[in-house]
Short mmCIF file of C-alpha atoms in Angstrom, two decimals:
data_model
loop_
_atom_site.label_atom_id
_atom_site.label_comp_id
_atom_site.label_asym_id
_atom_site.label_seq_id
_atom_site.Cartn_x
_atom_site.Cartn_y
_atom_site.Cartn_z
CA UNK A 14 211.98 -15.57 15.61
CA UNK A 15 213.24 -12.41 13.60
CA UNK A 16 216.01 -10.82 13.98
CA UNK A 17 213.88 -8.07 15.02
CA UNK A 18 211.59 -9.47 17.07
CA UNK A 19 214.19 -11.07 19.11
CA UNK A 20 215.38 -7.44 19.82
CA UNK A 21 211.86 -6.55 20.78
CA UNK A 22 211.44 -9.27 22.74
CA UNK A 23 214.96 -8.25 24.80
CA UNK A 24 213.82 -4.93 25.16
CA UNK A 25 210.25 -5.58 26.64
CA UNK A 26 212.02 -8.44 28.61
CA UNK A 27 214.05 -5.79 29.95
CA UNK A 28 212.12 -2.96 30.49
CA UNK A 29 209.42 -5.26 32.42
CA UNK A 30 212.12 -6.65 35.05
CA UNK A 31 213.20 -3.01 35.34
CA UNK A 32 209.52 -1.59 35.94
CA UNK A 33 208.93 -4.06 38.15
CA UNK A 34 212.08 -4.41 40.42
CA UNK A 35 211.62 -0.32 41.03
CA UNK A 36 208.01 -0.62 41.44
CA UNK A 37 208.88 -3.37 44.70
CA UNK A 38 211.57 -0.75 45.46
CA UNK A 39 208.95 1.76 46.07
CA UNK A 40 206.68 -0.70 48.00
CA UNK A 41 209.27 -1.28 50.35
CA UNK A 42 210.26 2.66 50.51
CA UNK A 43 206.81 3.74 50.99
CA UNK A 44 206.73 1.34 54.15
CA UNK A 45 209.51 2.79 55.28
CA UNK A 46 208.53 5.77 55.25
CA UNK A 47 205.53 4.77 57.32
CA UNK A 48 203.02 5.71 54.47
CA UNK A 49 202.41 1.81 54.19
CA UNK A 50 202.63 -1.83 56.43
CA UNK A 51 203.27 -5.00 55.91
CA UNK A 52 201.79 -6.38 58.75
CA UNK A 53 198.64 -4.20 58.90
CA UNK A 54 196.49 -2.06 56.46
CA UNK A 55 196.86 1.69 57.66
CA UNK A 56 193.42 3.53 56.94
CA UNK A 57 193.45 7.10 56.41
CA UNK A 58 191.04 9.58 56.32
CA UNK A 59 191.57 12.74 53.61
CA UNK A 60 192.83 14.66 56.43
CA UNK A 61 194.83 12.34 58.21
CA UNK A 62 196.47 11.70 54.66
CA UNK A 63 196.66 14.80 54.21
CA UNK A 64 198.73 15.72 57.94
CA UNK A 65 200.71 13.10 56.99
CA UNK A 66 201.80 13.71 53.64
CA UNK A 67 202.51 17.11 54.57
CA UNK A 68 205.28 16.58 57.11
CA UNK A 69 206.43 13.60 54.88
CA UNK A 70 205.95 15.18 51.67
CA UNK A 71 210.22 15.43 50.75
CA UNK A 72 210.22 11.87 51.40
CA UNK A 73 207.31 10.47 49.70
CA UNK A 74 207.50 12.89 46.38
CA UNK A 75 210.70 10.81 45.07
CA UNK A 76 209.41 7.48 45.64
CA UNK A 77 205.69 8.22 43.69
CA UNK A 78 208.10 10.06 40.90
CA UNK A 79 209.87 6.70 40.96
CA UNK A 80 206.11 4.48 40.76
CA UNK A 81 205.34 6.69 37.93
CA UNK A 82 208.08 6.12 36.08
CA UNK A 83 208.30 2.52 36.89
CA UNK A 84 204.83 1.98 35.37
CA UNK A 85 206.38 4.24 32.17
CA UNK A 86 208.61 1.44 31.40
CA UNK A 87 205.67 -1.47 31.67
CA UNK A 88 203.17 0.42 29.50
CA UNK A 89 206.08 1.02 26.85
CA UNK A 90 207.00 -2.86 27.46
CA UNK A 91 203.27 -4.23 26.84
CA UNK A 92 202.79 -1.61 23.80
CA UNK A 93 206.39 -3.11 22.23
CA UNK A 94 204.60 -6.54 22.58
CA UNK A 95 202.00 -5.15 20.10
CA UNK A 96 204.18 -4.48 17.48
CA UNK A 97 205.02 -7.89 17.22
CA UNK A 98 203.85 -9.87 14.37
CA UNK A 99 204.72 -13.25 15.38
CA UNK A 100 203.50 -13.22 18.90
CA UNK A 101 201.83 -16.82 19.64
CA UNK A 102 198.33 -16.77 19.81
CA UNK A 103 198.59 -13.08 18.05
CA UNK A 104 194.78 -11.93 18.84
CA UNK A 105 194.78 -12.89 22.83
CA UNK A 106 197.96 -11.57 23.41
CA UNK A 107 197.84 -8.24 21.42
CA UNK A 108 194.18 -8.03 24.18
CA UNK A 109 195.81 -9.03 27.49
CA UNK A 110 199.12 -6.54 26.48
CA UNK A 111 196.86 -3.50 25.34
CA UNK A 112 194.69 -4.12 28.32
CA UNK A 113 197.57 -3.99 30.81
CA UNK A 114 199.14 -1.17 28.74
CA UNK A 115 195.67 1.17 29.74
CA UNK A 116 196.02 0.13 33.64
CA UNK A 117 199.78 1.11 33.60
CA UNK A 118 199.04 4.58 31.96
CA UNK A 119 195.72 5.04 34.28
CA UNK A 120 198.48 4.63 37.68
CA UNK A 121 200.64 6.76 35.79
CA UNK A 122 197.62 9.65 35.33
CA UNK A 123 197.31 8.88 39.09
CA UNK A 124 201.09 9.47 40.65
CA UNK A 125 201.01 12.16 38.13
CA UNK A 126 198.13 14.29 39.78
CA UNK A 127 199.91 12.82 42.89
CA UNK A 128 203.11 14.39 42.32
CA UNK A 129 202.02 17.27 40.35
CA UNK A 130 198.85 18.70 42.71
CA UNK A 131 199.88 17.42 46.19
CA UNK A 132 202.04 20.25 46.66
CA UNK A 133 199.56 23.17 46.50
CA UNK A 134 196.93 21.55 47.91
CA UNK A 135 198.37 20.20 50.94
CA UNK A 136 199.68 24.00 51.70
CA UNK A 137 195.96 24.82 51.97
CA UNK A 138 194.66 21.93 53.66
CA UNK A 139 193.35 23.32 56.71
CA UNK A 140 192.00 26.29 54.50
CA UNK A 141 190.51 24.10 51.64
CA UNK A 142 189.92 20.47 52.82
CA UNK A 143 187.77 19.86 50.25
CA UNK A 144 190.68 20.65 47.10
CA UNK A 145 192.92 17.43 48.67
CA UNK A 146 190.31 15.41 49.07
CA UNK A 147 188.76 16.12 45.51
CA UNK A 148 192.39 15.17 43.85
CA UNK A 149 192.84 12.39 46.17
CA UNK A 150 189.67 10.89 45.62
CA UNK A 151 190.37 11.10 41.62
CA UNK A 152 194.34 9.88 41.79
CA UNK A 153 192.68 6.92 44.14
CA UNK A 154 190.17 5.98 41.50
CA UNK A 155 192.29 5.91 38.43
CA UNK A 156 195.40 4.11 40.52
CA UNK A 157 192.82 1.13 41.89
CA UNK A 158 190.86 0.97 38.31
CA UNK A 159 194.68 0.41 36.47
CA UNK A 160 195.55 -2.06 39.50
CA UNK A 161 193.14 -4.04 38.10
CA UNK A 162 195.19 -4.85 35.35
CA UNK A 163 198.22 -5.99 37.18
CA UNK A 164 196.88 -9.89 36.98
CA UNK A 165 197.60 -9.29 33.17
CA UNK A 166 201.23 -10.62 34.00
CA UNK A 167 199.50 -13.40 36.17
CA UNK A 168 197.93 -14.53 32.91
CA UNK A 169 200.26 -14.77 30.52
CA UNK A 170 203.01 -15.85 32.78
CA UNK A 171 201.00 -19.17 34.83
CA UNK A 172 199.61 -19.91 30.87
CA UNK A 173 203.08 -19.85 29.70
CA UNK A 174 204.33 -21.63 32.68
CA UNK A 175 201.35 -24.76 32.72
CA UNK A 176 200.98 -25.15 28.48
CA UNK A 177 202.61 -27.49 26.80
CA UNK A 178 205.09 -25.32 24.60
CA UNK A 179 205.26 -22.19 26.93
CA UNK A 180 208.59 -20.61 27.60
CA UNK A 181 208.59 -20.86 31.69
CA UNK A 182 209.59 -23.37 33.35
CA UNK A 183 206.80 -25.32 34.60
CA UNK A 184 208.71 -25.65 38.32
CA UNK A 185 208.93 -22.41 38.47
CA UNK A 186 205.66 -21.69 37.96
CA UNK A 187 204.74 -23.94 39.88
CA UNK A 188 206.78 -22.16 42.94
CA UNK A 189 205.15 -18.68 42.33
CA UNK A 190 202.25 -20.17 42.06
CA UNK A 191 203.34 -21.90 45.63
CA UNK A 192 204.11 -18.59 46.84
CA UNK A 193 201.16 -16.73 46.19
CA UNK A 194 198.85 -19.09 47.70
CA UNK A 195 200.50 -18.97 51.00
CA UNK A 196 200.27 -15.01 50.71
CA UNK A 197 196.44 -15.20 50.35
CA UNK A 198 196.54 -17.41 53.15
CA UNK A 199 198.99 -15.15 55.21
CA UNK A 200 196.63 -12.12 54.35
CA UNK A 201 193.33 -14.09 55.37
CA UNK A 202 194.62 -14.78 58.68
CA UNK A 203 195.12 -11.52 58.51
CA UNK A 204 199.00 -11.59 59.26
CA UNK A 205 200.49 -9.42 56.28
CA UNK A 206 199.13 -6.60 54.31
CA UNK A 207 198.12 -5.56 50.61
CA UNK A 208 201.65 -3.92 50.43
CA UNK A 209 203.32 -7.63 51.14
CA UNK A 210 201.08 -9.45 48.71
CA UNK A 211 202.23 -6.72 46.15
CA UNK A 212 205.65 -7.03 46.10
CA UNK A 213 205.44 -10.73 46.00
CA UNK A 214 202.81 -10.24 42.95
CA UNK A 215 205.26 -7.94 41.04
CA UNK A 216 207.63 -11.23 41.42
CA UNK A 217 205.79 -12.18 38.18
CA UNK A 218 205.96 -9.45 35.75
CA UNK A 219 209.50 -9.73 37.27
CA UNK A 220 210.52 -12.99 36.12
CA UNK A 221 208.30 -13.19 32.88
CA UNK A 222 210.48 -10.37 31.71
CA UNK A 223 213.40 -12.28 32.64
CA UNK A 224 212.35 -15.54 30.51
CA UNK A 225 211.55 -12.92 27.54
CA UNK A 226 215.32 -11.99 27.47
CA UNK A 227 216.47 -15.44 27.87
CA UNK A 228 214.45 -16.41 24.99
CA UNK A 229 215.33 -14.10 22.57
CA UNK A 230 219.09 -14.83 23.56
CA UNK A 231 218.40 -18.22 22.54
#
């Protein structure tokens, strides 16, 4: 490993733990807030979502500022793993890290409308319904179609974690991978909610971040 690409690799090591950590942070706020549960999925209608973020709005702006810019730091983390010419198994990587790279900018197009066009259209709601529910509807789509590519980390980090020369330790993988079973199990029994299952799932771009920087330190 260069000199460089160690540097690259501390960098995008870095910048994933950070993303991550203040993406769980925001989980946790936006459940606080009463926006989300962990014990029970809240369903909303456009206007109930709509009543709701209004009185909440000063309290909820922050924390989807804080999402956006939390998913800022893992697009520019999987585009640094592009540059890199050394990667192992160069072509597949390059795929999974550009492929997660477009779902972290499409949840970044979709707090942006969020944080951006919430504010004028929630002051007309009762006048013009149909204005929060168009941008809601759109910020929705984009923010579930980049979701998608959240189990990007899952990938990369179980195949570095089970093959032979990977750089996670196989216990540990072993232990997430532990951990999210019984959350699939908790959420089939229908005793925790999407919002639990995703901070436990950001647990993974989380740590593979952290074995980045402790390989390149090594």
């Amino acid at each position: 490993m260069t000199s460089n690409t160690r540097i690259n690799t501390k960098i995008a090591g870095l910048l994933l733990c950070c993303g991550a950590l203040i993406t769980m942070i925001c989980i946790f706020c936006e459940v606080t807030s009463g926006w989300a549960s962990f014990r029970v999925p809240l369903y909303r209608s456009d206007y109930e979502a709509g009543v709701f973020l209004s009185e909440n709005w000063r309290v909820i702006k922050p924390i989807w500022s804080w999402a956006l810019y939390s998913n800022l730091l893992l697009a520019i983390a999987a585009l640094i793993w592009l540059t890199q010419p050394d990667q192992p198994g160069t072509r597949t990587y390059r795929t999974l890290w550009a492929t997660y790279s477009i779902g972290c900018i499409l949840i970044i197009l979709s707090f942006s409308m969020c944080v951006g066009s919430y504010s004028h259209a929630l002051r007309v709601l009762d006048d013009q319904p149909a204005l929060f529910s168009t941008i809601r509807g759109t910020a929705l789509y984009l923010f579930n179609l980049g979701t998608l590519s959240g189990l990007i980390p899952f990938i990369i980090y179980f195949y570095e974690g089970f093959h032979q020369e990977g750089i996670v330790p196989k216990s540990q993988a072993i232990l997430m991978l532990g951990a999210l079973i019984i959350c699939v199990i908790l959420i089939s029994f229908k005793l925790v909610s999407l919002q639990f299952i995703a901070i436990v799932s950001f647990l993974i771009p989380f740590m593979l971040g952290f074995t980045y920087i402790k390989t390149a330190k090594s």
